[in-house]
JSON list of C-alpha atoms in Angstrom, two decimals:
[
{"chain": "A", "resi": 59, "resn": "MET", "atom": "CA", "xyz": [57.15, -12.13, 15.49]},
{"chain": "A", "resi": 60, "resn": "GLU", "atom": "CA", "xyz": [55.28, -12.72, 18.67]},
{"chain": "A", "resi": 61, "resn": "ALA", "atom": "CA", "xyz": [54.85, -8.77, 19.30]},
{"chain": "A", "resi": 62, "resn": "LYS", "atom": "CA", "xyz": [53.57, -8.41, 15.72]},
{"chain": "A", "resi": 63, "resn": "ALA", "atom": "CA", "xyz": [51.11, -11.18, 16.09]},
{"chain": "A", "resi": 64, "resn": "MET", "atom": "CA", "xyz": [49.98, -9.95, 19.43]},
{"chain": "A", "resi": 65, "resn": "GLN", "atom": "CA", "xyz": [49.61, -6.39, 17.91]},
{"chain": "A", "resi": 66, "resn": "ALA", "atom": "CA", "xyz": [47.45, -7.76, 15.07]},
{"chain": "A", "resi": 67, "resn": "GLY", "atom": "CA", "xyz": [45.38, -9.95, 17.21]},
{"chain": "A", "resi": 68, "resn": "LEU", "atom": "CA", "xyz": [44.56, -7.01, 19.65]},
{"chain": "A", "resi": 69, "resn": "ASN", "atom": "CA", "xyz": [43.84, -4.78, 16.65]},
{"chain": "A", "resi": 70, "resn": "GLU", "atom": "CA", "xyz": [41.42, -7.46, 15.37]},
{"chain": "A", "resi": 71, "resn": "LEU", "atom": "CA", "xyz": [39.70, -7.55, 18.76]},
{"chain": "A", "resi": 72, "resn": "LEU", "atom": "CA", "xyz": [39.42, -3.69, 18.91]},
{"chain": "A", "resi": 73, "resn": "GLU", "atom": "CA", "xyz": [37.97, -3.59, 15.27]},
{"chain": "A", "resi": 74, "resn": "THR", "atom": "CA", "xyz": [35.32, -6.35, 16.39]},
{"chain": "A", "resi": 75, "resn": "LEU", "atom": "CA", "xyz": [34.48, -4.54, 19.48]},
{"chain": "A", "resi": 76, "resn": "LYS", "atom": "CA", "xyz": [34.09, -1.12, 17.62]},
{"chain": "A", "resi": 77, "resn": "ASP", "atom": "CA", "xyz": [31.80, -2.92, 15.20]},
{"chain": "A", "resi": 78, "resn": "GLY", "atom": "CA", "xyz": [29.73, -4.45, 17.91]},
{"chain": "A", "resi": 79, "resn": "GLN", "atom": "CA", "xyz": [29.58, -1.18, 20.01]},
{"chain": "A", "resi": 80, "resn": "LYS", "atom": "CA", "xyz": [28.57, 0.76, 16.83]},
{"chain": "A", "resi": 81, "resn": "GLY", "atom": "CA", "xyz": [26.06, -1.88, 15.73]},
{"chain": "A", "resi": 82, "resn": "TYR", "atom": "CA", "xyz": [24.27, -2.12, 19.11]},
{"chain": "A", "resi": 83, "resn": "ALA", "atom": "CA", "xyz": [24.31, 1.69, 19.58]},
{"chain": "A", "resi": 84, "resn": "GLU", "atom": "CA", "xyz": [22.59, 2.00, 16.22]},
{"chain": "A", "resi": 85, "resn": "ALA", "atom": "CA", "xyz": [20.20, -0.77, 16.93]},
{"chain": "A", "resi": 86, "resn": "MET", "atom": "CA", "xyz": [19.40, 0.46, 20.39]},
{"chain": "A", "resi": 87, "resn": "THR", "atom": "CA", "xyz": [18.08, 3.94, 18.87]},
{"chain": "A", "resi": 88, "resn": "ASP", "atom": "CA", "xyz": [16.18, 2.19, 16.14]},
{"chain": "A", "resi": 89, "resn": "VAL", "atom": "CA", "xyz": [14.32, -0.81, 17.62]},
{"chain": "A", "resi": 90, "resn": "GLU", "atom": "CA", "xyz": [10.78, -0.28, 19.06]},
{"chain": "A", "resi": 91, "resn": "ASP", "atom": "CA", "xyz": [10.91, -3.27, 21.75]},
{"chain": "A", "resi": 92, "resn": "ALA", "atom": "CA", "xyz": [11.76, -1.68, 25.10]},
{"chain": "A", "resi": 93, "resn": "ASP", "atom": "CA", "xyz": [13.46, -5.08, 26.19]},
{"chain": "A", "resi": 94, "resn": "LEU", "atom": "CA", "xyz": [15.77, -5.13, 23.00]},
{"chain": "A", "resi": 95, "resn": "LYS", "atom": "CA", "xyz": [16.56, -1.35, 23.57]},
{"chain": "A", "resi": 96, "resn": "GLU", "atom": "CA", "xyz": [17.85, -2.21, 27.08]},
{"chain": "A", "resi": 97, "resn": "THR", "atom": "CA", "xyz": [19.64, -5.43, 25.96]},
{"chain": "A", "resi": 98, "resn": "PHE", "atom": "CA", "xyz": [21.44, -3.38, 23.00]},
{"chain": "A", "resi": 99, "resn": "LYS", "atom": "CA", "xyz": [22.24, -0.67, 25.43]},
{"chain": "A", "resi": 100, "resn": "LYS", "atom": "CA", "xyz": [23.89, -3.17, 27.85]},
{"chain": "A", "resi": 101, "resn": "TYR", "atom": "CA", "xyz": [26.10, -4.65, 25.02]},
{"chain": "A", "resi": 102, "resn": "ALA", "atom": "CA", "xyz": [26.97, -1.27, 23.38]},
{"chain": "A", "resi": 103, "resn": "ALA", "atom": "CA", "xyz": [28.26, -0.07, 26.82]},
{"chain": "A", "resi": 104, "resn": "GLN", "atom": "CA", "xyz": [29.96, -3.50, 27.46]},
{"chain": "A", "resi": 105, "resn": "ARG", "atom": "CA", "xyz": [31.75, -3.21, 24.25]},
{"chain": "A", "resi": 106, "resn": "SER", "atom": "CA", "xyz": [32.91, 0.26, 24.94]},
{"chain": "A", "resi": 107, "resn": "SER", "atom": "CA", "xyz": [34.12, -0.74, 28.32]},
{"chain": "A", "resi": 108, "resn": "TYR", "atom": "CA", "xyz": [36.04, -3.54, 26.50]},
{"chain": "A", "resi": 109, "resn": "ILE", "atom": "CA", "xyz": [37.82, -1.14, 24.00]},
{"chain": "A", "resi": 110, "resn": "THR", "atom": "CA", "xyz": [38.98, 0.91, 26.96]},
{"chain": "A", "resi": 111, "resn": "GLU", "atom": "CA", "xyz": [40.41, -1.97, 28.79]},
{"chain": "A", "resi": 112, "resn": "LEU", "atom": "CA", "xyz": [42.19, -3.35, 25.85]},
{"chain": "A", "resi": 113, "resn": "GLU", "atom": "CA", "xyz": [43.55, -0.07, 24.83]},
{"chain": "A", "resi": 114, "resn": "ASP", "atom": "CA", "xyz": [44.81, 0.50, 28.24]},
{"chain": "A", "resi": 115, "resn": "GLN", "atom": "CA", "xyz": [46.54, -2.81, 28.26]},
{"chain": "A", "resi": 116, "resn": "MET", "atom": "CA", "xyz": [48.18, -2.09, 25.00]},
{"chain": "A", "resi": 117, "resn": "HIS", "atom": "CA", "xyz": [49.54, 1.25, 26.15]},
{"chain": "A", "resi": 118, "resn": "LYS", "atom": "CA", "xyz": [51.12, -0.42, 29.15]},
{"chain": "A", "resi": 119, "resn": "LEU", "atom": "CA", "xyz": [52.82, -2.88, 26.61]},
{"chain": "A", "resi": 120, "resn": "ASN", "atom": "CA", "xyz": [53.75, 0.19, 24.44]},
{"chain": "A", "resi": 121, "resn": "LEU", "atom": "CA", "xyz": [51.58, -1.19, 21.67]},
{"chain": "A", "resi": 122, "resn": "HIS", "atom": "CA", "xyz": [49.56, 1.36, 19.97]},
{"chain": "A", "resi": 123, "resn": "PRO", "atom": "CA", "xyz": [46.00, 0.59, 18.62]},
{"chain": "A", "resi": 124, "resn": "GLU", "atom": "CA", "xyz": [45.58, 1.25, 14.88]},
{"chain": "A", "resi": 125, "resn": "GLU", "atom": "CA", "xyz": [42.94, 3.86, 14.10]},
{"chain": "A", "resi": 126, "resn": "GLU", "atom": "CA", "xyz": [42.08, 2.11, 10.90]},
{"chain": "A", "resi": 127, "resn": "SER", "atom": "CA", "xyz": [43.31, -1.43, 11.03]},
{"chain": "A", "resi": 128, "resn": "SER", "atom": "CA", "xyz": [44.53, -3.16, 7.89]},
{"chain": "A", "resi": 129, "resn": "ILE", "atom": "CA", "xyz": [42.10, -5.92, 8.40]},
{"chain": "A", "resi": 130, "resn": "THR", "atom": "CA", "xyz": [39.10, -3.53, 8.27]},
{"chain": "A", "resi": 131, "resn": "GLY", "atom": "CA", "xyz": [38.91, -3.98, 4.59]},
{"chain": "A", "resi": 132, "resn": "THR", "atom": "CA", "xyz": [39.13, -7.66, 4.49]},
{"chain": "A", "resi": 133, "resn": "ILE", "atom": "CA", "xyz": [37.04, -8.85, 7.49]},
{"chain": "A", "resi": 134, "resn": "HIS", "atom": "CA", "xyz": [33.37, -9.28, 7.17]},
{"chain": "A", "resi": 135, "resn": "ARG", "atom": "CA", "xyz": [31.78, -6.38, 9.07]},
{"chain": "A", "resi": 136, "resn": "ALA", "atom": "CA", "xyz": [29.82, -8.16, 11.68]},
{"chain": "A", "resi": 137, "resn": "PHE", "atom": "CA", "xyz": [26.96, -5.60, 12.08]},
{"chain": "A", "resi": 138, "resn": "ILE", "atom": "CA", "xyz": [26.86, -4.45, 8.52]},
{"chain": "A", "resi": 139, "resn": "ASN", "atom": "CA", "xyz": [23.26, -5.35, 7.81]},
{"chain": "A", "resi": 140, "resn": "LEU", "atom": "CA", "xyz": [21.75, -4.61, 11.03]},
{"chain": "A", "resi": 141, "resn": "LYS", "atom": "CA", "xyz": [20.68, -1.02, 10.14]},
{"chain": "A", "resi": 142, "resn": "GLY", "atom": "CA", "xyz": [18.70, -2.26, 7.17]},
{"chain": "A", "resi": 143, "resn": "LEU", "atom": "CA", "xyz": [16.91, -5.07, 8.98]},
{"chain": "A", "resi": 144, "resn": "ILE", "atom": "CA", "xyz": [15.83, -2.66, 11.63]},
{"chain": "A", "resi": 145, "resn": "THR", "atom": "CA", "xyz": [13.76, -0.64, 9.37]},
{"chain": "A", "resi": 146, "resn": "GLY", "atom": "CA", "xyz": [11.69, -3.60, 8.84]},
{"chain": "A", "resi": 147, "resn": "LYS", "atom": "CA", "xyz": [11.33, -4.03, 12.80]},
{"chain": "A", "resi": 148, "resn": "ASP", "atom": "CA", "xyz": [11.33, -7.90, 12.47]},
{"chain": "A", "resi": 149, "resn": "ARG", "atom": "CA", "xyz": [12.52, -8.89, 16.02]},
{"chain": "A", "resi": 150, "resn": "TYR", "atom": "CA", "xyz": [13.84, -12.27, 14.74]},
{"chain": "A", "resi": 151, "resn": "SER", "atom": "CA", "xyz": [15.78, -10.82, 11.96]},
{"chain": "A", "resi": 152, "resn": "ILE", "atom": "CA", "xyz": [17.33, -8.21, 14.10]},
{"chain": "A", "resi": 153, "resn": "LEU", "atom": "CA", "xyz": [18.32, -10.87, 16.70]},
{"chain": "A", "resi": 154, "resn": "ALA", "atom": "CA", "xyz": [19.56, -13.33, 14.05]},
{"chain": "A", "resi": 155, "resn": "GLU", "atom": "CA", "xyz": [21.87, -10.50, 12.67]},
{"chain": "A", "resi": 156, "resn": "CYS", "atom": "CA", "xyz": [23.22, -9.62, 16.19]},
{"chain": "A", "resi": 157, "resn": "GLU", "atom": "CA", "xyz": [23.79, -13.38, 16.80]},
{"chain": "A", "resi": 158, "resn": "ARG", "atom": "CA", "xyz": [25.81, -13.43, 13.57]},
{"chain": "A", "resi": 159, "resn": "GLY", "atom": "CA", "xyz": [27.81, -10.59, 14.90]},
{"chain": "A", "resi": 160, "resn": "GLU", "atom": "CA", "xyz": [28.19, -12.22, 18.26]},
{"chain": "A", "resi": 161, "resn": "ASP", "atom": "CA", "xyz": [29.51, -15.32, 16.55]},
{"chain": "A", "resi": 162, "resn": "TYR", "atom": "CA", "xyz": [32.26, -13.14, 14.81]},
{"chain": "A", "resi": 163, "resn": "ALA", "atom": "CA", "xyz": [33.15, -11.58, 18.05]},
{"chain": "A", "resi": 164, "resn": "LYS", "atom": "CA", "xyz": [33.37, -15.03, 19.88]},
{"chain": "A", "resi": 165, "resn": "ALA", "atom": "CA", "xyz": [35.63, -16.45, 17.11]},
{"chain": "A", "resi": 166, "resn": "ALA", "atom": "CA", "xyz": [37.85, -13.18, 17.43]},
{"chain": "A", "resi": 167, "resn": "TYR", "atom": "CA", "xyz": [38.35, -13.88, 21.16]},
{"chain": "A", "resi": 168, "resn": "GLU", "atom": "CA", "xyz": [38.84, -17.59, 20.71]},
{"chain": "A", "resi": 169, "resn": "LYS", "atom": "CA", "xyz": [41.76, -16.55, 18.18]},
{"chain": "A", "resi": 170, "resn": "ALA", "atom": "CA", "xyz": [43.19, -13.98, 20.49]},
{"chain": "A", "resi": 171, "resn": "GLN", "atom": "CA", "xyz": [43.29, -16.51, 23.39]},
{"chain": "A", "resi": 172, "resn": "LYS", "atom": "CA", "xyz": [45.72, -18.52, 21.24]},
{"chain": "A", "resi": 173, "resn": "ILE", "atom": "CA", "xyz": [48.20, -15.72, 20.82]},
{"chain": "A", "resi": 174, "resn": "GLN", "atom": "CA", "xyz": [51.65, -17.02, 22.20]},
{"chain": "A", "resi": 175, "resn": "ASP", "atom": "CA", "xyz": [53.63, -15.23, 24.99]},
{"chain": "A", "resi": 176, "resn": "ILE", "atom": "CA", "xyz": [51.02, -12.82, 26.11]},
{"chain": "A", "resi": 177, "resn": "PRO", "atom": "CA", "xyz": [51.57, -11.03, 29.19]},
{"chain": "A", "resi": 178, "resn": "ALA", "atom": "CA", "xyz": [49.55, -12.14, 32.29]},
{"chain": "A", "resi": 179, "resn": "ASP", "atom": "CA", "xyz": [47.59, -9.07, 32.83]},
{"chain": "A", "resi": 180, "resn": "LEU", "atom": "CA", "xyz": [46.63, -8.86, 29.34]},
{"chain": "A", "resi": 181, "resn": "LYS", "atom": "CA", "xyz": [45.74, -12.63, 29.12]},
{"chain": "A", "resi": 182, "resn": "ALA", "atom": "CA", "xyz": [43.42, -12.08, 32.08]},
{"chain": "A", "resi": 183, "resn": "VAL", "atom": "CA", "xyz": [41.60, -9.23, 30.46]},
{"chain": "A", "resi": 184, "resn": "ILE", "atom": "CA", "xyz": [41.18, -11.23, 27.24]},
{"chain": "A", "resi": 185, "resn": "GLU", "atom": "CA", "xyz": [39.76, -14.20, 29.13]},
{"chain": "A", "resi": 186, "resn": "LYS", "atom": "CA", "xyz": [37.49, -12.07, 31.18]},
{"chain": "A", "resi": 187, "resn": "GLN", "atom": "CA", "xyz": [36.15, -10.40, 28.17]},
{"chain": "A", "resi": 188, "resn": "ALA", "atom": "CA", "xyz": [35.77, -13.60, 26.18]},
{"chain": "A", "resi": 189, "resn": "ALA", "atom": "CA", "xyz": [33.53, -14.76, 29.00]},
{"chain": "A", "resi": 190, "resn": "GLY", "atom": "CA", "xyz": [31.49, -11.76, 28.66]},
{"chain": "A", "resi": 191, "resn": "ILE", "atom": "CA", "xyz": [31.36, -12.09, 24.90]},
{"chain": "A", "resi": 192, "resn": "LYS", "atom": "CA", "xyz": [30.11, -15.72, 25.14]},
{"chain": "A", "resi": 193, "resn": "LYS", "atom": "CA", "xyz": [27.36, -14.65, 27.71]},
{"chain": "A", "resi": 194, "resn": "GLY", "atom": "CA", "xyz": [26.28, -12.02, 25.33]},
{"chain": "A", "resi": 195, "resn": "HIS", "atom": "CA", "xyz": [26.14, -14.43, 22.53]},
{"chain": "A", "resi": 196, "resn": "ASP", "atom": "CA", "xyz": [24.14, -16.94, 24.42]},
{"chain": "A", "resi": 197, "resn": "GLU", "atom": "CA", "xyz": [21.78, -14.20, 25.60]},
{"chain": "A", "resi": 198, "resn": "ILE", "atom": "CA", "xyz": [21.18, -12.91, 22.14]},
{"chain": "A", "resi": 199, "resn": "ARG", "atom": "CA", "xyz": [20.85, -16.38, 20.62]},
{"chain": "A", "resi": 200, "resn": "ASP", "atom": "CA", "xyz": [18.19, -17.41, 23.41]},
{"chain": "A", "resi": 201, "resn": "LEU", "atom": "CA", "xyz": [16.25, -14.16, 22.50]},
{"chain": "A", "resi": 202, "resn": "ARG", "atom": "CA", "xyz": [16.52, -15.06, 18.72]},
{"chain": "A", "resi": 203, "resn": "ASP", "atom": "CA", "xyz": [15.21, -18.51, 19.37]},
{"chain": "A", "resi": 204, "resn": "ALA", "atom": "CA", "xyz": [12.44, -17.15, 21.59]},
{"chain": "A", "resi": 205, "resn": "ALA", "atom": "CA", "xyz": [11.41, -14.80, 18.55]},
{"chain": "A", "resi": 206, "resn": "LYS", "atom": "CA", "xyz": [10.86, -17.58, 16.21]},
{"chain": "A", "resi": 207, "resn": "LYS", "atom": "CA", "xyz": [7.12, -17.92, 15.45]}
]
């Protein structure tokens, strides 16, 4: 049972990271503010590297990332509204949507950190990534709050 729970939890993290990476990559090309472009570029790259790290750990454990996770249809897609908001170019709304996505990512990592009997190397990767996700969440939240008029 633990292996199945671990597989499901890791696949959920991968889906969350892929959502974030795609959301930030799209946002980066569409926003006009240079500072937001750089911030979104940084977090798109972070998510991409996190995906690679997790997949490497999964392969070492003979776990295989699902191409299309079964949870994809049921989870709320974190960055689903971002594309539409960017067309309005409202800095606060864009950052609020990113922060909502960050809340989702933070929750996914909190859930993953509770997986039982996780190997030490994988646990260390998840904890390191969780700290990076929290830092990103806090930066996006602070930018959002600063954008309030």
